[in-house]
Short mmCIF file of C-alpha atoms in Angstrom, two decimals:
data_model
loop_
_atom_site.label_atom_id
_atom_site.label_comp_id
_atom_site.label_asym_id
_atom_site.label_seq_id
_atom_site.Cartn_x
_atom_site.Cartn_y
_atom_site.Cartn_z
CA GLU A 291 23.85 -134.44 60.61
CA THR A 292 20.91 -132.48 62.17
CA GLY A 293 20.60 -129.93 64.92
CA VAL A 294 23.62 -128.43 66.96
CA THR A 295 26.77 -130.45 66.82
CA GLN A 296 30.04 -129.70 69.26
CA THR A 297 33.44 -131.20 69.19
CA PRO A 298 35.38 -132.46 70.53
CA ARG A 299 32.89 -133.87 73.44
CA HIS A 300 35.85 -134.23 76.00
CA LEU A 301 38.82 -131.92 76.43
CA VAL A 302 41.42 -132.21 79.15
CA MET A 303 44.10 -129.40 78.52
CA GLY A 304 47.02 -127.95 80.71
CA MET A 305 46.94 -124.25 81.92
CA THR A 306 49.55 -123.33 79.27
CA ASN A 307 47.83 -125.26 76.10
CA LYS A 308 45.76 -123.59 73.38
CA LYS A 309 42.84 -125.38 72.08
CA SER A 310 39.53 -124.71 70.42
CA LEU A 311 35.91 -125.65 70.68
CA LYS A 312 33.82 -126.08 67.43
CA CYS A 313 30.27 -125.73 67.36
CA GLU A 314 28.15 -126.37 63.92
CA GLN A 315 24.36 -125.88 63.44
CA HIS A 316 22.37 -127.51 60.82
CA LEU A 317 19.13 -125.51 61.35
CA GLY A 318 19.33 -122.47 59.43
CA HIS A 319 19.59 -120.23 62.24
CA ASN A 320 21.06 -116.81 62.37
CA ALA A 321 21.84 -116.49 66.05
CA MET A 322 24.82 -118.57 67.91
CA TYR A 323 25.81 -118.56 71.67
CA TRP A 324 28.28 -120.10 73.87
CA TYR A 325 27.35 -120.83 77.64
CA LYS A 326 29.16 -122.11 80.60
CA GLN A 327 27.55 -124.72 82.80
CA SER A 328 29.29 -125.29 86.10
CA ALA A 329 27.45 -127.56 88.82
CA LYS A 330 25.00 -125.81 91.16
CA LYS A 331 25.06 -122.51 88.86
CA PRO A 332 22.78 -121.39 86.73
CA LEU A 333 23.97 -121.35 83.06
CA GLU A 334 26.29 -118.53 82.29
CA LEU A 335 25.89 -116.77 78.82
CA MET A 336 29.28 -115.98 77.69
CA PHE A 337 28.94 -115.02 74.02
CA VAL A 338 26.06 -114.03 71.57
CA TYR A 339 26.37 -113.68 67.68
CA ASN A 340 23.72 -112.42 65.36
CA PHE A 341 24.25 -112.73 61.68
CA LYS A 342 27.97 -113.32 62.53
CA GLU A 343 28.23 -110.24 64.47
CA GLN A 344 29.09 -110.20 68.25
CA THR A 345 26.11 -108.60 70.22
CA GLU A 346 27.07 -109.67 73.83
CA ASN A 347 30.12 -110.47 75.81
CA ASN A 348 29.15 -110.80 79.18
CA SER A 349 32.65 -109.94 81.26
CA VAL A 350 34.32 -112.98 80.07
CA PRO A 351 37.87 -112.82 80.48
CA SER A 352 39.86 -112.57 77.52
CA ARG A 353 41.44 -116.22 77.86
CA PHE A 354 38.22 -116.93 75.95
CA SER A 355 37.88 -115.85 72.47
CA PRO A 356 34.99 -116.51 70.21
CA GLU A 357 35.05 -116.68 66.46
CA CYS A 358 31.91 -116.64 64.18
CA PRO A 359 33.18 -117.08 60.68
CA ASN A 360 29.40 -117.63 59.27
CA SER A 361 25.96 -118.14 60.63
CA SER A 362 26.48 -122.01 60.82
CA HIS A 363 29.70 -122.12 62.59
CA LEU A 364 31.11 -121.10 65.91
CA PHE A 365 34.34 -121.46 67.88
CA LEU A 366 35.65 -120.77 71.12
CA HIS A 367 39.39 -120.50 71.48
CA LEU A 368 40.90 -121.25 74.87
CA HIS A 369 44.50 -120.26 76.05
CA THR A 370 46.23 -119.84 79.52
CA LEU A 371 42.99 -121.27 81.35
CA GLN A 372 42.77 -121.74 84.78
CA PRO A 373 41.49 -124.83 86.62
CA GLU A 374 38.12 -122.99 87.58
CA ASP A 375 37.50 -122.69 84.13
CA SER A 376 36.80 -126.89 84.00
CA ALA A 377 33.00 -126.82 83.20
CA LEU A 378 30.41 -127.71 80.28
CA TYR A 379 30.59 -125.78 77.56
CA LEU A 380 27.25 -125.66 75.64
CA CYS A 381 26.63 -124.12 72.05
CA ALA A 382 23.20 -123.04 71.15
CA SER A 383 21.47 -121.49 68.30
CA SER A 384 17.87 -119.70 67.50
CA GLN A 385 16.05 -118.01 64.64
CA GLY A 386 16.20 -114.36 65.08
CA GLN A 387 15.55 -112.19 68.41
CA ARG A 388 12.18 -112.50 69.17
CA LYS A 389 11.47 -113.59 72.75
CA ASP A 390 9.62 -116.51 72.07
CA ASN A 391 11.96 -118.22 69.79
CA GLU A 392 13.56 -121.27 71.57
CA GLN A 393 17.22 -122.00 71.53
CA PHE A 394 18.65 -125.29 70.38
CA PHE A 395 21.34 -126.59 72.24
CA GLY A 396 24.39 -129.04 71.34
CA PRO A 397 25.37 -131.73 73.60
CA GLY A 398 28.48 -129.84 75.13
CA THR A 399 32.45 -130.16 75.56
CA ARG A 400 33.35 -131.26 79.10
CA LEU A 401 36.38 -129.12 79.75
CA THR A 402 39.03 -130.20 82.25
CA VAL A 403 41.74 -127.75 82.87
CA LEU A 404 44.71 -129.28 84.91
CA GLY B 127 16.99 -107.29 86.35
CA ASN B 128 16.06 -110.70 85.31
CA SER B 129 16.41 -113.88 87.16
CA VAL B 130 14.59 -117.23 87.72
CA THR B 131 14.51 -119.40 90.64
CA GLN B 132 13.81 -122.95 90.80
CA MET B 133 13.52 -125.16 94.04
CA GLU B 134 16.39 -126.86 95.14
CA GLY B 135 17.04 -130.48 94.25
CA PRO B 136 17.66 -133.47 94.20
CA VAL B 137 14.13 -134.64 93.91
CA THR B 138 13.53 -138.46 94.06
CA LEU B 139 10.37 -139.80 93.33
CA SER B 140 8.50 -143.42 92.92
CA GLU B 141 7.29 -144.30 89.46
CA GLU B 142 3.91 -143.12 89.07
CA ALA B 143 4.23 -140.13 91.58
CA PHE B 144 3.11 -136.68 90.89
CA LEU B 145 5.85 -134.25 90.00
CA THR B 146 5.99 -130.45 90.99
CA ILE B 147 9.22 -128.38 90.26
CA ASN B 148 8.67 -124.90 91.52
CA CYS B 149 9.83 -122.06 89.26
CA THR B 150 9.42 -118.32 89.88
CA TYR B 151 10.92 -115.38 88.01
CA THR B 152 11.71 -111.60 88.21
CA ALA B 153 11.53 -109.95 84.83
CA THR B 154 11.59 -106.06 83.55
CA GLY B 155 8.87 -106.78 80.85
CA TYR B 156 6.65 -109.23 79.56
CA PRO B 157 8.74 -112.68 79.26
CA SER B 158 8.49 -115.80 77.36
CA LEU B 159 8.96 -118.53 79.98
CA PHE B 160 10.40 -122.05 79.03
CA TRP B 161 11.23 -125.32 80.75
CA TYR B 162 14.26 -127.22 79.05
CA VAL B 163 15.17 -130.77 80.20
CA GLN B 164 18.87 -132.26 80.15
CA TYR B 165 19.43 -135.89 80.34
CA PRO B 166 22.87 -137.33 81.04
CA GLY B 167 25.59 -136.81 78.83
CA GLU B 168 23.35 -134.55 76.59
CA GLY B 169 22.69 -131.00 75.91
CA LEU B 170 19.46 -128.98 77.06
CA GLN B 171 16.01 -129.74 74.94
CA LEU B 172 13.06 -127.65 75.10
CA LEU B 173 10.55 -129.28 76.91
CA LEU B 174 7.75 -126.82 76.83
CA LYS B 175 7.21 -122.94 76.61
CA ALA B 176 4.63 -120.28 77.21
CA THR B 177 4.75 -116.84 75.55
CA LYS B 178 2.07 -114.95 77.51
CA ALA B 179 0.16 -114.79 80.61
CA ASP B 180 -2.18 -117.62 81.36
CA ASP B 181 -0.70 -119.88 78.65
CA LYS B 182 -0.26 -123.64 79.19
CA GLY B 183 2.50 -125.19 77.99
CA SER B 184 2.44 -128.97 77.49
CA ASN B 185 4.40 -131.75 76.10
CA LYS B 186 5.18 -135.42 76.85
CA GLY B 187 2.63 -135.27 79.72
CA PHE B 188 4.38 -132.24 81.64
CA GLU B 189 2.55 -128.87 81.90
CA ALA B 190 3.47 -125.73 83.11
CA THR B 191 1.12 -122.48 83.22
CA TYR B 192 2.15 -118.93 82.87
CA ARG B 193 0.99 -117.18 86.06
CA LYS B 194 1.94 -113.27 86.11
CA GLU B 195 0.26 -112.55 89.06
CA THR B 196 2.47 -114.95 91.25
CA THR B 197 5.46 -114.87 88.74
CA SER B 198 5.58 -118.38 88.49
CA PHE B 199 5.79 -121.17 85.99
CA HIS B 200 5.73 -124.42 88.12
CA LEU B 201 6.37 -127.68 86.16
CA GLU B 202 4.01 -130.64 86.85
CA LYS B 203 3.48 -134.02 85.83
CA GLY B 204 0.54 -136.37 86.97
CA SER B 205 2.70 -139.93 86.80
CA VAL B 206 6.44 -139.90 86.44
CA GLN B 207 8.45 -142.56 84.80
CA VAL B 208 11.89 -143.90 85.15
CA SER B 209 12.56 -142.19 81.79
CA ASP B 210 11.93 -138.75 83.23
CA SER B 211 15.10 -139.14 85.26
CA ALA B 212 17.03 -135.95 84.23
CA VAL B 213 17.73 -132.21 85.05
CA TYR B 214 15.02 -129.64 84.51
CA PHE B 215 15.85 -125.86 83.83
CA CYS B 216 13.49 -123.07 84.13
CA ALA B 217 14.30 -119.94 81.71
CA LEU B 218 12.96 -116.63 80.75
CA SER B 219 13.26 -114.30 77.79
CA ASP B 220 11.96 -110.89 77.51
CA GLN B 221 11.40 -108.51 74.75
CA TYR B 222 14.22 -106.13 75.67
CA THR B 223 16.97 -108.87 75.63
CA GLY B 224 15.39 -111.16 73.16
CA ASN B 225 18.39 -113.20 72.41
CA GLN B 226 19.22 -113.77 75.95
CA PHE B 227 17.94 -116.52 77.97
CA TYR B 228 18.00 -116.48 81.99
CA PHE B 229 18.23 -119.96 83.46
CA GLY B 230 17.62 -121.16 86.75
CA THR B 231 20.15 -123.73 88.61
CA GLY B 232 18.47 -126.89 87.51
CA THR B 233 16.68 -129.48 89.52
CA SER B 234 17.57 -132.96 89.28
CA LEU B 235 14.86 -135.59 89.37
CA THR B 236 15.50 -139.16 89.83
CA VAL B 237 12.45 -141.58 89.56
CA ILE B 238 12.98 -145.08 90.87
CA PRO B 239 10.78 -148.23 89.91
#
């Protein structure tokens, strides 16, 4: 596999469920990101990891819990979500912290919270 | 603070028409600017970028010029194709928050034969 992969591609969960989203990058990058994409809104950066260390947490509710066991894998653990959390969740990676380094995106997980 | 403003969509054009999608930005430093494209059911892909003032990014017939004096990075293509139908996102990153990208809301483009 190449690039950035995400599983599952679609997820439907109830508000009391616990689920996890998985992201894997095969690019040798050292930074990984979670974004939330909702209709008519800019992409919202949720979390940033550099060399497995979390460096950004943009006021994300505690019902979203990230985990980065190594530079290639990133998880987003979900519990007691709300219907307004339904969105496309995108994972991305980049090499380093230079401002001109592009971010590479996965295809996303379409999450529906009932 | 940093922000990106894109023209509202959706945009519908006939094949071979000229495309412009406006993008303006606000940044605290000297940002790099990007255009990403998202095809249906896929993640975002880098289309082009420019890292300093007056740079022109180009790819697949698309162009955008980094205009510091007008804080703009408008996307243009001389002759669009049906396969260009997608959502286009303008984004910036600056040297103070190098890892953090700031995206616009996206502009949906539909090209009809």
